[in-house]
Short mmCIF file of C-alpha atoms and ligand atoms in Angstrom, two decimals:
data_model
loop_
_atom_site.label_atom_id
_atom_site.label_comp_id
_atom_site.label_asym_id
_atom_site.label_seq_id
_atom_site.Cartn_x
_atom_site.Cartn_y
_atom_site.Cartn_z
CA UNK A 3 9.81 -20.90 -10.43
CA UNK A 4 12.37 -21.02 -8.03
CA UNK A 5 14.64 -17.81 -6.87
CA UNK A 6 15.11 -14.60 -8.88
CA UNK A 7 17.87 -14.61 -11.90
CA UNK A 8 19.73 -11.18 -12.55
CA UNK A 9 19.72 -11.07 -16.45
CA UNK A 10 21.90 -8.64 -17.62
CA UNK A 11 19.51 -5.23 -18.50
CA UNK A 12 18.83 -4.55 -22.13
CA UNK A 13 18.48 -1.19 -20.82
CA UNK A 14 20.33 0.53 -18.24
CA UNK A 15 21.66 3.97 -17.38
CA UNK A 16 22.89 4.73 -20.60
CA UNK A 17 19.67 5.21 -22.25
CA UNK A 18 19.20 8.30 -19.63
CA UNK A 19 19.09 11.51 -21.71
CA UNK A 20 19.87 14.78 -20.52
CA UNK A 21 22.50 15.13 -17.49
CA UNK A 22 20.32 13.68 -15.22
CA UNK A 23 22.86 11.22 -13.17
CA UNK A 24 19.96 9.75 -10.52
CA UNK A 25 16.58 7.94 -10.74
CA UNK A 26 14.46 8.24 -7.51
CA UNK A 27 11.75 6.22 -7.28
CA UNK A 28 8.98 6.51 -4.59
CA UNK A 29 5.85 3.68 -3.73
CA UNK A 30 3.55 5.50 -1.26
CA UNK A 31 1.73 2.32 -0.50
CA UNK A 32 -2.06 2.14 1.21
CA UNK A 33 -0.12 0.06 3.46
CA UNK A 34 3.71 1.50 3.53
CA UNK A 35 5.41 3.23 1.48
CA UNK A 36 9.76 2.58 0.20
CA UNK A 37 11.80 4.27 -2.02
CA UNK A 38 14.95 3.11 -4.68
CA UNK A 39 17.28 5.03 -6.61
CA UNK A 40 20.28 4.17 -9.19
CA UNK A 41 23.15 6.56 -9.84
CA UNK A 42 24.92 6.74 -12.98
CA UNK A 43 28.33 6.62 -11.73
CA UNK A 44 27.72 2.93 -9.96
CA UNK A 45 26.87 0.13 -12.17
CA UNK A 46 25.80 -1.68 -8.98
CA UNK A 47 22.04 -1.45 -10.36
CA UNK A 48 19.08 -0.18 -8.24
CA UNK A 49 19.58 0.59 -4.43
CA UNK A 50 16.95 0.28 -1.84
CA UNK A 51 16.23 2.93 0.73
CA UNK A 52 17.92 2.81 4.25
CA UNK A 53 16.08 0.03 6.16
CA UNK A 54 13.72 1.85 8.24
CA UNK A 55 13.85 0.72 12.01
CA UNK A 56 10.52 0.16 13.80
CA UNK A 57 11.91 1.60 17.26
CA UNK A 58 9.87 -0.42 20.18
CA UNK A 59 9.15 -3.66 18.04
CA UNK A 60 12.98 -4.20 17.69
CA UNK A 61 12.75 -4.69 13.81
CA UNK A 62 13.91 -2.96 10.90
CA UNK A 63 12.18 -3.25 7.58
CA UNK A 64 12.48 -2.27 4.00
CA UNK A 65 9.17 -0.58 4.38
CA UNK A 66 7.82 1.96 6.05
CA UNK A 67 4.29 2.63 7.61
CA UNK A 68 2.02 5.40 5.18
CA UNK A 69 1.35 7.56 8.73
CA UNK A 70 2.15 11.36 9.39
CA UNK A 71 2.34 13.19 12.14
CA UNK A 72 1.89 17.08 11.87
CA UNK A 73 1.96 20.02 13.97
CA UNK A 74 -1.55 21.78 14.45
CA UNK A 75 -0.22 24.05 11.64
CA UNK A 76 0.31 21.69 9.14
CA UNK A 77 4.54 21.48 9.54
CA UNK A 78 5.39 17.75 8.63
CA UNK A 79 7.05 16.26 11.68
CA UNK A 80 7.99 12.34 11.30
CA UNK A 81 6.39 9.38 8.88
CA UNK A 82 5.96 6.02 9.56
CA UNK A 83 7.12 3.85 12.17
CA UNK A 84 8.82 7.51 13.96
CA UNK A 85 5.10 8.72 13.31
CA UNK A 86 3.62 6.35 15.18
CA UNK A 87 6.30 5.72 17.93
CA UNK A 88 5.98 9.99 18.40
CA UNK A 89 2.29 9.94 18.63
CA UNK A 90 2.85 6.80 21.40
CA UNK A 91 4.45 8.65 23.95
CA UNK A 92 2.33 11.63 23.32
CA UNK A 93 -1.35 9.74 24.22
CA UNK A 94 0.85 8.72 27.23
CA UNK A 95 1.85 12.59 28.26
CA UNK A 96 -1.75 13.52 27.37
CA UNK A 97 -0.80 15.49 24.17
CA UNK A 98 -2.29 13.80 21.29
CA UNK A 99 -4.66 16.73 21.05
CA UNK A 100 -1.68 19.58 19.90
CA UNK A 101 -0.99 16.97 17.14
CA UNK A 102 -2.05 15.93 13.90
CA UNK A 103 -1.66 11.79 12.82
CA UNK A 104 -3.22 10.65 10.05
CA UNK A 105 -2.59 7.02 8.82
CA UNK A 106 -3.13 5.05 5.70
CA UNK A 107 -4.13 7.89 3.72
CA UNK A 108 -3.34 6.80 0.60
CA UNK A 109 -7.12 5.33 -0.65
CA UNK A 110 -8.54 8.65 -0.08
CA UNK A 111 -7.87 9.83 -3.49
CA UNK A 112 -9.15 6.78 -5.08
CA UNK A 113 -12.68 6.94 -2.53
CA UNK A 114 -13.11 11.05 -3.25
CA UNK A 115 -15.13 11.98 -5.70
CA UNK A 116 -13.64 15.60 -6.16
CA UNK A 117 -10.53 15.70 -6.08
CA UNK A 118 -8.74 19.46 -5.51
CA UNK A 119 -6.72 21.95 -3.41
CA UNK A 120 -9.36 22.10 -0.94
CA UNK A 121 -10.02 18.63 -0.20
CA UNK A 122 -9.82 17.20 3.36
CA UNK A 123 -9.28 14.17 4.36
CA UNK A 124 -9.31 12.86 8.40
CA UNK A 125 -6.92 12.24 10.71
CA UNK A 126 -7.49 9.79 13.14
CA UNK A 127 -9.25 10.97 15.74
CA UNK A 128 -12.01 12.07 12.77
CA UNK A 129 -10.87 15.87 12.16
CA UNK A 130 -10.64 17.30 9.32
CA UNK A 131 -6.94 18.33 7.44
CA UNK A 132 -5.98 19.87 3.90
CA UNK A 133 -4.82 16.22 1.67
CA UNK A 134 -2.59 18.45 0.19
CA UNK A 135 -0.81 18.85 3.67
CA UNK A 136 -0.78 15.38 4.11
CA UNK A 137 0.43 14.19 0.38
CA UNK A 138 3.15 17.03 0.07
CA UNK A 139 4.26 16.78 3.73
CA UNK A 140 4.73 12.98 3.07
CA UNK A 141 6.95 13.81 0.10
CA UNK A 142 8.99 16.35 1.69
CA UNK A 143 9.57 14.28 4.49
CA UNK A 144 10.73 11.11 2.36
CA UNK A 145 12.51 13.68 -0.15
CA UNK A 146 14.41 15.06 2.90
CA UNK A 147 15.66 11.50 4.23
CA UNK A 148 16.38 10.41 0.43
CA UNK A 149 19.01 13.81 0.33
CA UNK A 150 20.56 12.92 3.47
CA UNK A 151 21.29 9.47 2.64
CA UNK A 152 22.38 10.00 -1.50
CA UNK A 153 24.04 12.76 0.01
CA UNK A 154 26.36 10.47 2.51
CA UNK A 155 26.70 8.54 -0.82
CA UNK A 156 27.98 11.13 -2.91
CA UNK A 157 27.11 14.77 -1.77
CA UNK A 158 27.53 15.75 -5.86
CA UNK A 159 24.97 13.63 -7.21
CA UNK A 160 21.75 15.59 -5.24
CA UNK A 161 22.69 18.52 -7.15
CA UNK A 162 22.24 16.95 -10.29
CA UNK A 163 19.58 16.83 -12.67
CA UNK A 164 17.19 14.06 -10.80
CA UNK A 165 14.45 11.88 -12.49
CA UNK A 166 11.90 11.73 -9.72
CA UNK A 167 9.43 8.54 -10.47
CA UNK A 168 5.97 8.20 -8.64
CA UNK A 169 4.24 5.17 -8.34
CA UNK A 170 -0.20 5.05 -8.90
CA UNK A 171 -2.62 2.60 -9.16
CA UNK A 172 -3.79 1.91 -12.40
CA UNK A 173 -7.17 2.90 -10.98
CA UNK A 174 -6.52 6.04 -10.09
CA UNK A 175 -8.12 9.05 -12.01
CA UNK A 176 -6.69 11.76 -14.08
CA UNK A 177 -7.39 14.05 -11.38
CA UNK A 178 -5.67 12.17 -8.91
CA UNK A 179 -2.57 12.11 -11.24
CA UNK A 180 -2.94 15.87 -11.27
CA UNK A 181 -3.37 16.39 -7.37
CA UNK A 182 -0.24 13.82 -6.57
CA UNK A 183 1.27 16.25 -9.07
CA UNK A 184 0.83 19.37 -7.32
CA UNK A 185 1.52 17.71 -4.14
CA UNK A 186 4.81 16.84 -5.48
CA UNK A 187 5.80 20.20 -6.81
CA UNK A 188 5.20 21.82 -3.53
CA UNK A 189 7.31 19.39 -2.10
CA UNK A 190 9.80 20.89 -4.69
CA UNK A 191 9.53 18.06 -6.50
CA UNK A 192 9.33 19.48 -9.86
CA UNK A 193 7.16 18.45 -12.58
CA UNK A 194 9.55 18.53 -15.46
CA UNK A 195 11.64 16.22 -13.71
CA UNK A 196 8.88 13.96 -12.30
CA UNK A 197 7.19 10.71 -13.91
CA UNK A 198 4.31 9.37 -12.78
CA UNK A 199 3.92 5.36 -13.53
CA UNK A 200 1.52 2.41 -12.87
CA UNK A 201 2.32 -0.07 -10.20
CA UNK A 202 1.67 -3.02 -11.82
CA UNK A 203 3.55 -1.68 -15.32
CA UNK A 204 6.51 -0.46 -12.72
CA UNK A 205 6.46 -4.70 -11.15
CA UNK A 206 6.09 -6.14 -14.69
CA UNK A 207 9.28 -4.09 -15.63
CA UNK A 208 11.20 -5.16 -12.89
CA UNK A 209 9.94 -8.83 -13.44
CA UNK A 210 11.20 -8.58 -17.02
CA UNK A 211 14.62 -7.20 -15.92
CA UNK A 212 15.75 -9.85 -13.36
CA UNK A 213 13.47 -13.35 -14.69
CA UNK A 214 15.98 -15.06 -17.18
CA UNK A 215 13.14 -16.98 -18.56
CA UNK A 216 9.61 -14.76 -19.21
CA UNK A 217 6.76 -16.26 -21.24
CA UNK A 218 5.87 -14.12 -23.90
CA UNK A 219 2.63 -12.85 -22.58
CA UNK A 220 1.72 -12.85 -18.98
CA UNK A 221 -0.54 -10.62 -16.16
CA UNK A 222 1.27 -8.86 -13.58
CA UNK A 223 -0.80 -8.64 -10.69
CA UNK A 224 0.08 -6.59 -8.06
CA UNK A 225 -2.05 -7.01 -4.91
CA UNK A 226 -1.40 -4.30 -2.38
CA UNK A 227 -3.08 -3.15 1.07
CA UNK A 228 -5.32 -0.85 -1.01
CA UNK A 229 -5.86 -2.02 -4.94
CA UNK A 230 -5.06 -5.23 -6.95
CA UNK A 231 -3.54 -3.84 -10.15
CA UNK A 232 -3.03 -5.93 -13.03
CA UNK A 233 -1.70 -5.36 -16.29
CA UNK A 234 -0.70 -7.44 -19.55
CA UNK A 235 2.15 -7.10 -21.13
CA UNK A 236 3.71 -9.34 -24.24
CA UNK A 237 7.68 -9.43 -24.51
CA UNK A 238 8.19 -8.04 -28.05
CA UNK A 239 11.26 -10.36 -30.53
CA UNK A 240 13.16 -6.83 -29.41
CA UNK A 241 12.74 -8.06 -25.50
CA UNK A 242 10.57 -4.74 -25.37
CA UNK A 243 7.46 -4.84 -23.25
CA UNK A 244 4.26 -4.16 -24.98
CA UNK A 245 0.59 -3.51 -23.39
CA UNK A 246 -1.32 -5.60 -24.31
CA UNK A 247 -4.52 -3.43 -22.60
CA UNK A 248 -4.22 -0.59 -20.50
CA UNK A 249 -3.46 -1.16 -16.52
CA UNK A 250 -6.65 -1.63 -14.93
CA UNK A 251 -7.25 -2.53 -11.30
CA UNK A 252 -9.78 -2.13 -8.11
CA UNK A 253 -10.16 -1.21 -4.67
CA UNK A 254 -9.71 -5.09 -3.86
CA UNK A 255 -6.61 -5.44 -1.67
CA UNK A 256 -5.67 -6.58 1.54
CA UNK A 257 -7.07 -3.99 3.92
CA UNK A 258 -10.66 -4.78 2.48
CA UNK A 259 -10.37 -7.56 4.81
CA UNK A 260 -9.59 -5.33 8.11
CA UNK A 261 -11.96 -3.52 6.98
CA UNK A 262 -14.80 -5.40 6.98
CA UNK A 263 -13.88 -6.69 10.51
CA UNK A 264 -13.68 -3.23 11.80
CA UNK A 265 -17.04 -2.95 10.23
CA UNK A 266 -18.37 -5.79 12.07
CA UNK A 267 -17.55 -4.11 15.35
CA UNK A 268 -19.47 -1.09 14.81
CA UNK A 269 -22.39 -2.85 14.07
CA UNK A 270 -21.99 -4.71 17.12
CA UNK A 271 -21.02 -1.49 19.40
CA UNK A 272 -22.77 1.26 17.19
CA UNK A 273 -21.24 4.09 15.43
CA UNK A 274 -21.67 6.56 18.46
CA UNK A 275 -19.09 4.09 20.70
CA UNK A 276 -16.71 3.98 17.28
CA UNK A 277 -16.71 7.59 17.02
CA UNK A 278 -16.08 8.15 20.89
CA UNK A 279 -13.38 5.40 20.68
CA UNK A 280 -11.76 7.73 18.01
CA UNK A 281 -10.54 10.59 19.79
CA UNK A 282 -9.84 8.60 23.07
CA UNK A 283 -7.03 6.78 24.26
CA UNK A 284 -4.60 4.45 21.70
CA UNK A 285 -7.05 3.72 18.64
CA UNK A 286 -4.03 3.49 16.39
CA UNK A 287 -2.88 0.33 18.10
CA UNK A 288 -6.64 -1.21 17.28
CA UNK A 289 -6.30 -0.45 13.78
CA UNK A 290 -2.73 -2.07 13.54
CA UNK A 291 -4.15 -5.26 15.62
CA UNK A 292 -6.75 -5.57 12.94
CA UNK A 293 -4.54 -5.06 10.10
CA UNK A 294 -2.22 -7.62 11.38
CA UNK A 295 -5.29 -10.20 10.90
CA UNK A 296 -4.40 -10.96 6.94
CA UNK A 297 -0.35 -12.03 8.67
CA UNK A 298 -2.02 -13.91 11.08
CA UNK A 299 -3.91 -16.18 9.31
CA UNK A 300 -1.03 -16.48 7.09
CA UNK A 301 1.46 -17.14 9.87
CA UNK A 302 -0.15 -19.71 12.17
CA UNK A 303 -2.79 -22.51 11.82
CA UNK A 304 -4.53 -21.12 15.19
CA UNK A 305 -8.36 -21.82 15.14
CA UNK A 306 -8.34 -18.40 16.81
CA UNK A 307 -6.74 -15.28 16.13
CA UNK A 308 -6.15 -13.09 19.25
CA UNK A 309 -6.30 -9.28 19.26
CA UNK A 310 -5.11 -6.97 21.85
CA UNK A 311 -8.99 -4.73 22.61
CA UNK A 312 -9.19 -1.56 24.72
CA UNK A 313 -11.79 -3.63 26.81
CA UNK A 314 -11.84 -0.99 29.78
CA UNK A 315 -12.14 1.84 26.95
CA UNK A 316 -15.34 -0.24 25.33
CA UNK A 317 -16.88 -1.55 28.62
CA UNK A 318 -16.93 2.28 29.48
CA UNK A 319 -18.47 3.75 25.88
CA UNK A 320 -20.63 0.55 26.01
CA UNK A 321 -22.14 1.29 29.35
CA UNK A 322 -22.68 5.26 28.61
CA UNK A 323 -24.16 4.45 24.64
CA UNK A 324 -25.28 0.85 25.20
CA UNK A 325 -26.77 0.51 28.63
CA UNK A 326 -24.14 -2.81 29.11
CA UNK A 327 -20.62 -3.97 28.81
CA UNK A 328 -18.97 -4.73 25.55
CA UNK A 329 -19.88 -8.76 25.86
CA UNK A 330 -23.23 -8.33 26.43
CA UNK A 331 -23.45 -5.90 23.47
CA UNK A 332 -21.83 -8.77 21.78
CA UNK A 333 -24.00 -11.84 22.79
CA UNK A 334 -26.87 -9.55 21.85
CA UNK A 335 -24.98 -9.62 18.20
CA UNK A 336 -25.28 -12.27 15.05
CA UNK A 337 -21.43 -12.32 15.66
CA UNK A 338 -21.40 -14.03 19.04
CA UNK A 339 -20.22 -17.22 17.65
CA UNK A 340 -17.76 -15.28 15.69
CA UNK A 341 -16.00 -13.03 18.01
CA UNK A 342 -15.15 -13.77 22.10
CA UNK A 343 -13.41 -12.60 24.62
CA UNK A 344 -10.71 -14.14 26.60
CA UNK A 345 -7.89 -12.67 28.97
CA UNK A 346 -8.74 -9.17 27.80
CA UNK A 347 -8.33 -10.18 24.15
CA UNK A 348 -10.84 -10.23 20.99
CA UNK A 349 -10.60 -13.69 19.66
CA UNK A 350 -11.86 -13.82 16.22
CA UNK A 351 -12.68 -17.50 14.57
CA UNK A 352 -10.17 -18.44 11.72
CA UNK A 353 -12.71 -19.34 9.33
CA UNK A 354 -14.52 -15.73 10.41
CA UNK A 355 -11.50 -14.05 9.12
CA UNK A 356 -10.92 -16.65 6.05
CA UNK A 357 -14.25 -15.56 4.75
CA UNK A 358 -13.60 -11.87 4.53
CA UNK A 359 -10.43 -12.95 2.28
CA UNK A 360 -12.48 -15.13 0.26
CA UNK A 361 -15.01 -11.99 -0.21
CA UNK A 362 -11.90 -10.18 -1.30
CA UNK A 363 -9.84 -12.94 -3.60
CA UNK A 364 -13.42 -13.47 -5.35
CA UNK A 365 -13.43 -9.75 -6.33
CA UNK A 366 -9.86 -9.70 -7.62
CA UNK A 367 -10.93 -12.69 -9.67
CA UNK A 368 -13.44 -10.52 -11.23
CA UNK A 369 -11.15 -8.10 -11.77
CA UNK A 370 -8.75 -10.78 -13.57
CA UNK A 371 -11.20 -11.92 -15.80
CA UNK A 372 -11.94 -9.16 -16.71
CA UNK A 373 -8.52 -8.34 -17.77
CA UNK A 374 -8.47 -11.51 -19.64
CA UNK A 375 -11.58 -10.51 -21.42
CA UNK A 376 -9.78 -7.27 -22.66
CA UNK A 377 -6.48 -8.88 -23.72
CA UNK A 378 -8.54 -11.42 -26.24
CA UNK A 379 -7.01 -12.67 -28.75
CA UNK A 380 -4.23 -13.69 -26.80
CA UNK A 381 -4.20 -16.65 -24.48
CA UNK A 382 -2.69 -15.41 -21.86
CA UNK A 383 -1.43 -18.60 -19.53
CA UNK A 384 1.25 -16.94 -16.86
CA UNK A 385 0.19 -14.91 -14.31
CA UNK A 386 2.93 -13.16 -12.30
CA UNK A 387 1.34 -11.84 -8.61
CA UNK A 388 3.59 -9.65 -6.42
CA UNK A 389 2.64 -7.32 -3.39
CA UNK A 390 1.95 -8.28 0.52
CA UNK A 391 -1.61 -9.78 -0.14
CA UNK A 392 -0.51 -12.31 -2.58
CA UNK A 393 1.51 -14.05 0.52
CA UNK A 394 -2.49 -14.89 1.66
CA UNK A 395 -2.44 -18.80 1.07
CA UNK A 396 -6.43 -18.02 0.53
CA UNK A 397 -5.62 -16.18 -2.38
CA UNK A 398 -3.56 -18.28 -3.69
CA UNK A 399 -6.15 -21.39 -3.45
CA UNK A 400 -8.74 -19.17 -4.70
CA UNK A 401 -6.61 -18.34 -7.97
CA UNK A 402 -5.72 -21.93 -8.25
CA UNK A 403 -9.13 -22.68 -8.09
CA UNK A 404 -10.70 -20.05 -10.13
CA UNK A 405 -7.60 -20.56 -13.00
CA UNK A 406 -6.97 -24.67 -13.09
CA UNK A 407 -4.96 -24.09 -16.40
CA UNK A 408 -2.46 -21.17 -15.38
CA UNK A 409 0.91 -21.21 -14.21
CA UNK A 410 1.06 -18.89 -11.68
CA UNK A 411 4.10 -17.47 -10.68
CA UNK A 412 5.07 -16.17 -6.90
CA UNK A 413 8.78 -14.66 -7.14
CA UNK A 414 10.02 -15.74 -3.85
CA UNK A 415 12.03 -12.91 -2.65
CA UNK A 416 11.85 -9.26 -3.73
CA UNK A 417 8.08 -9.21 -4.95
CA UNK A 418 6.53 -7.01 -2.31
CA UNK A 419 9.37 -4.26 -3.76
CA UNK A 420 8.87 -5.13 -7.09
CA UNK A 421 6.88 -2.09 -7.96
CA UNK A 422 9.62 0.36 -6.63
CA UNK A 423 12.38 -1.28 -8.02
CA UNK A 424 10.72 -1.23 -10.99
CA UNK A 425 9.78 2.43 -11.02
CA UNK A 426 13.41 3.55 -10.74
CA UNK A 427 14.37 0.75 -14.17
CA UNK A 428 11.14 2.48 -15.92
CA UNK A 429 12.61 5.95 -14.45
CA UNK A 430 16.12 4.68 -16.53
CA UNK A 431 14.05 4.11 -19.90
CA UNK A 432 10.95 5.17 -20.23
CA UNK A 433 10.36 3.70 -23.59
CA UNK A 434 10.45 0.69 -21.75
CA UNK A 435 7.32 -0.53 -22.04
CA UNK A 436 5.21 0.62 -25.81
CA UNK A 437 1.34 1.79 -24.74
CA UNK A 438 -1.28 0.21 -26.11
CA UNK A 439 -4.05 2.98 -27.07
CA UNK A 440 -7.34 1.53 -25.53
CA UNK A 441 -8.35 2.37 -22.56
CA UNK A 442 -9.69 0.22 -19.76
CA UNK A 443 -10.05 0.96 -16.33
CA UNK A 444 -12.54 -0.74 -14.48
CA UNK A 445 -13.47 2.19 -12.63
N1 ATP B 511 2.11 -12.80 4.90
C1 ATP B 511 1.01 -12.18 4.51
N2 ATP B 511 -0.12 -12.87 4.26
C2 ATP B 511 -1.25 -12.26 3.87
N3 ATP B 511 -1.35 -10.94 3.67
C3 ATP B 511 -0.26 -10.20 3.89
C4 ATP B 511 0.97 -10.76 4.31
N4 ATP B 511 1.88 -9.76 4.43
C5 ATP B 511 1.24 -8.63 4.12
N5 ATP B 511 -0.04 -8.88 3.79
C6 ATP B 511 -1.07 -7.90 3.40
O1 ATP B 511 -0.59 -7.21 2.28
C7 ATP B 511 -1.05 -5.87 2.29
C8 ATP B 511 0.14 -4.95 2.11
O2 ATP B 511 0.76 -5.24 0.88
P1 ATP B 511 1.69 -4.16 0.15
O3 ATP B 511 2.78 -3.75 1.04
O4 ATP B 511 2.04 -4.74 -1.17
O5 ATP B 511 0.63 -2.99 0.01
P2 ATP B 511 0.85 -1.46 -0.31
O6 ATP B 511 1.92 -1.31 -1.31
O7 ATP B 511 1.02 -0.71 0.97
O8 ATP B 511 -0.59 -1.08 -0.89
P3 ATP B 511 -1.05 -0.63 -2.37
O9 ATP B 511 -0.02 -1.05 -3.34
O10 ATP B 511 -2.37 -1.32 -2.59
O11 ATP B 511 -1.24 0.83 -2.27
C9 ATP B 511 -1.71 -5.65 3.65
O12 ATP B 511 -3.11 -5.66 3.48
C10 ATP B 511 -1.27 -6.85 4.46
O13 ATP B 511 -2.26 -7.24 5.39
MG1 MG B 512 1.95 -1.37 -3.37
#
């Protein structure tokens, strides 16, 4: 299907009750994290944060990095791209250490198996910090930069009566719900005036709002950094949105695939070197080489995909762990055909990196079929797939593959916000979609 159609909303800021006059709605991604809001005085529809500029790299996106930095006592500083920028210069003055970063924190509260007040997660360099810091720091910090700009809009609408929406993967527990909760509230955030939605449920209603033409029944699959989250939903005669099974969804999304690279080179170097690479020098910029890999492959036909490497860094832990230099460590390796070095760089082999995606797509298959297992009796023949992994043309073989007799539907601009543009529609009506009452979470 070509393009996205605006169809006039069924629903729109008229079905708000109360005096609340503004929807804000927030997707903390694994990846990055956006938020939207509508106001009732402008008819204009649903309005996307500031574009967030990425300082060095010249760009300006609609997304943000999920990063923080803190102070050593916990004060929230600067998020994403300023986050990482901040903590930049200060591995180049030496003062890293008086800081706190942590990055990509999100999948911690799906990995935990208690979830509470007291849990920790790490920061980069491996320490230790309160997840409530980190979760309610990230809120204040967006909440503060979401005031300021309404604010420049229309300085009376902020003290209005706001309908806060977050965004959660469908395979999130209760308990997680609860903590992102409490994180919210102490970011003043208040309960009463805070929703909590699905991400796939949040893209389906946006898909519904602006597709003129919908099959009845379809999935919505949204595959993030973090999850793939798919629900199905049948358009009622009403042009209501029903469940057709509850949200489910996995921890199959695109970072699996850095993550099994990164895996690859501590087998190769050892966990000691990993750890020691940690808490020296600019590991950041490795783990935003790696993550780039999924882009990469999707960008350019290159039989090799080049990463910048802290060589020096390596050859040194290498030497002091390993007894040699990173490339001997290597050829000693089962991935010395997989991996070389040239002019500094890592060079990875294409069809090295294609087969971590295929590990991944194959487990989001699962995942769909077992969705389509649930939803019997109905046929469902539409699948609607949104969020930054479905750009991955190895997903996309694999589900044209794996699903010969689907029509599977890309939208070509707008789908990786999908899910926070939906939240703030959902945030408008939330009888917008009619719950099914089984319950299906693959977790
Ligand atoms: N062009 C592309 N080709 C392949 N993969 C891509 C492309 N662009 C982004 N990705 C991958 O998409 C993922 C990010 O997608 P998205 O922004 O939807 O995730 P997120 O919202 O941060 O995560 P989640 O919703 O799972 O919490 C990353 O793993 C990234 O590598
Ligand atoms: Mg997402």
């Amino acid at each position: 299907m070509a393009g996205i159609f605006v169809k006039s909303s069924k629903w729109n800021l008229n079905t708000l009750t109360g005096n609340v006059k503004l929807v804000i709605a927030i997707d903390i991604g694994t990846t990055s994290s956006v938020y939207a809001y509508s106001m009732s005085s402008d008819l204009c529809g649903v309005h996307l944060n500031k574009l967030w500029d990425s300082g060095d790299r010249g760009l300006c996106s609609s997304k943000t990095p999920t990063c923080i930095l803190l102070s050593k006592t916990f004060e929230p500083i600067y998020i994403g791209y300023d986050a990482q920028n901040e903590y930049k210069l200060l591995i180049d003055e030496n003062e890293e250490d008086d800081y706190i970063f942590v990055d990509k924190f999100k999948m911690e509260l799906y990995d935990a198996k208690n979830i509470s007040d007291e849990m920790k997660i790490d920061d980069i360099k491996g320490h230790p910090v309160p997840a409530i810091q980190v979760f309610s720091s990230m809120f204040s910090l967006l909440k503060k930069r979401i005031e300021s700009e309404i604010k420049n809009i229309d300085s009376r609408l902020i003290n209005n009566n706001v309908q806060w929406v977050l965004t959660i993967p469908a395979a999130w527990t209760d308990r997680a719900e609860f903590f992102i909760r409490t994180c919210a509230e102490k970011a003043e955030i208040h309960n009463d005036n805070l929703m909590i939605v699905i991400e796939s449920e949040s893209a389906s209603v946006y898909m519904h709002h602006v597709f003129k033409e919908l099959p009845n029944k379809y999935l919505l699959i949204d595959l993030g950094g973090g999850t793939d989250d798919i629900t199905a939903h049948r358009v009622s005669k009403k042009g209501k949105l029903h469940e057709i099974c509850k949200p489910s969804g996995n921890c199959h999304g695109g970072k699996h695939v850095d993550k099994q690279l990164f895996s690859c080179l501590e087998e190769i170097v050892g966990k000691q070197v990993i750890q020691n690479l940690k808490t020296k020098g600019n590991f950041l910029e490795l783990l935003n080489e790696f993550e780039n890999i999924n882009y990469s492959i999707s960008t350019s036909n290159a039989k090799h995909i080049a990463c910048k490497f802290p060589l020096p860094l390596l050859n040194e832990l290498c030497r002091k762990y390993r007894g040699k230099e990173f490339q001997e460590v290597l050829n000693y390796s089962k991935y010395k055909t997989s991996l070389f070095l040239k002019n500094g760089k890592l060079r990875i082999h294409r069809e090295f990196i294609i087969g971590f995606i295929s590990n991944v797509a194959a487990l989001v298959v699962k995942d769909i079929q077992f969705v389509l297992k649930k939803a019997k009796p109905h046929d469902i023949d539409t699948f609607i797939v949104v969020g930054g992994f479905s750009n991955s043309n190895v997903i996309r073989d694999t589900f044209e593959n794996a699903f010969p007799t689907v029509s599977i539907i890309y939208p070509v601009s707008d789908g990786d916000l999908a899910v926070v543009k939906g939240a703030v529609l959902y945030g408008q009506n939330p009888n917008y979609i009619k719950p099914c009452k089984k319950t299906a979470n693959l977790k």
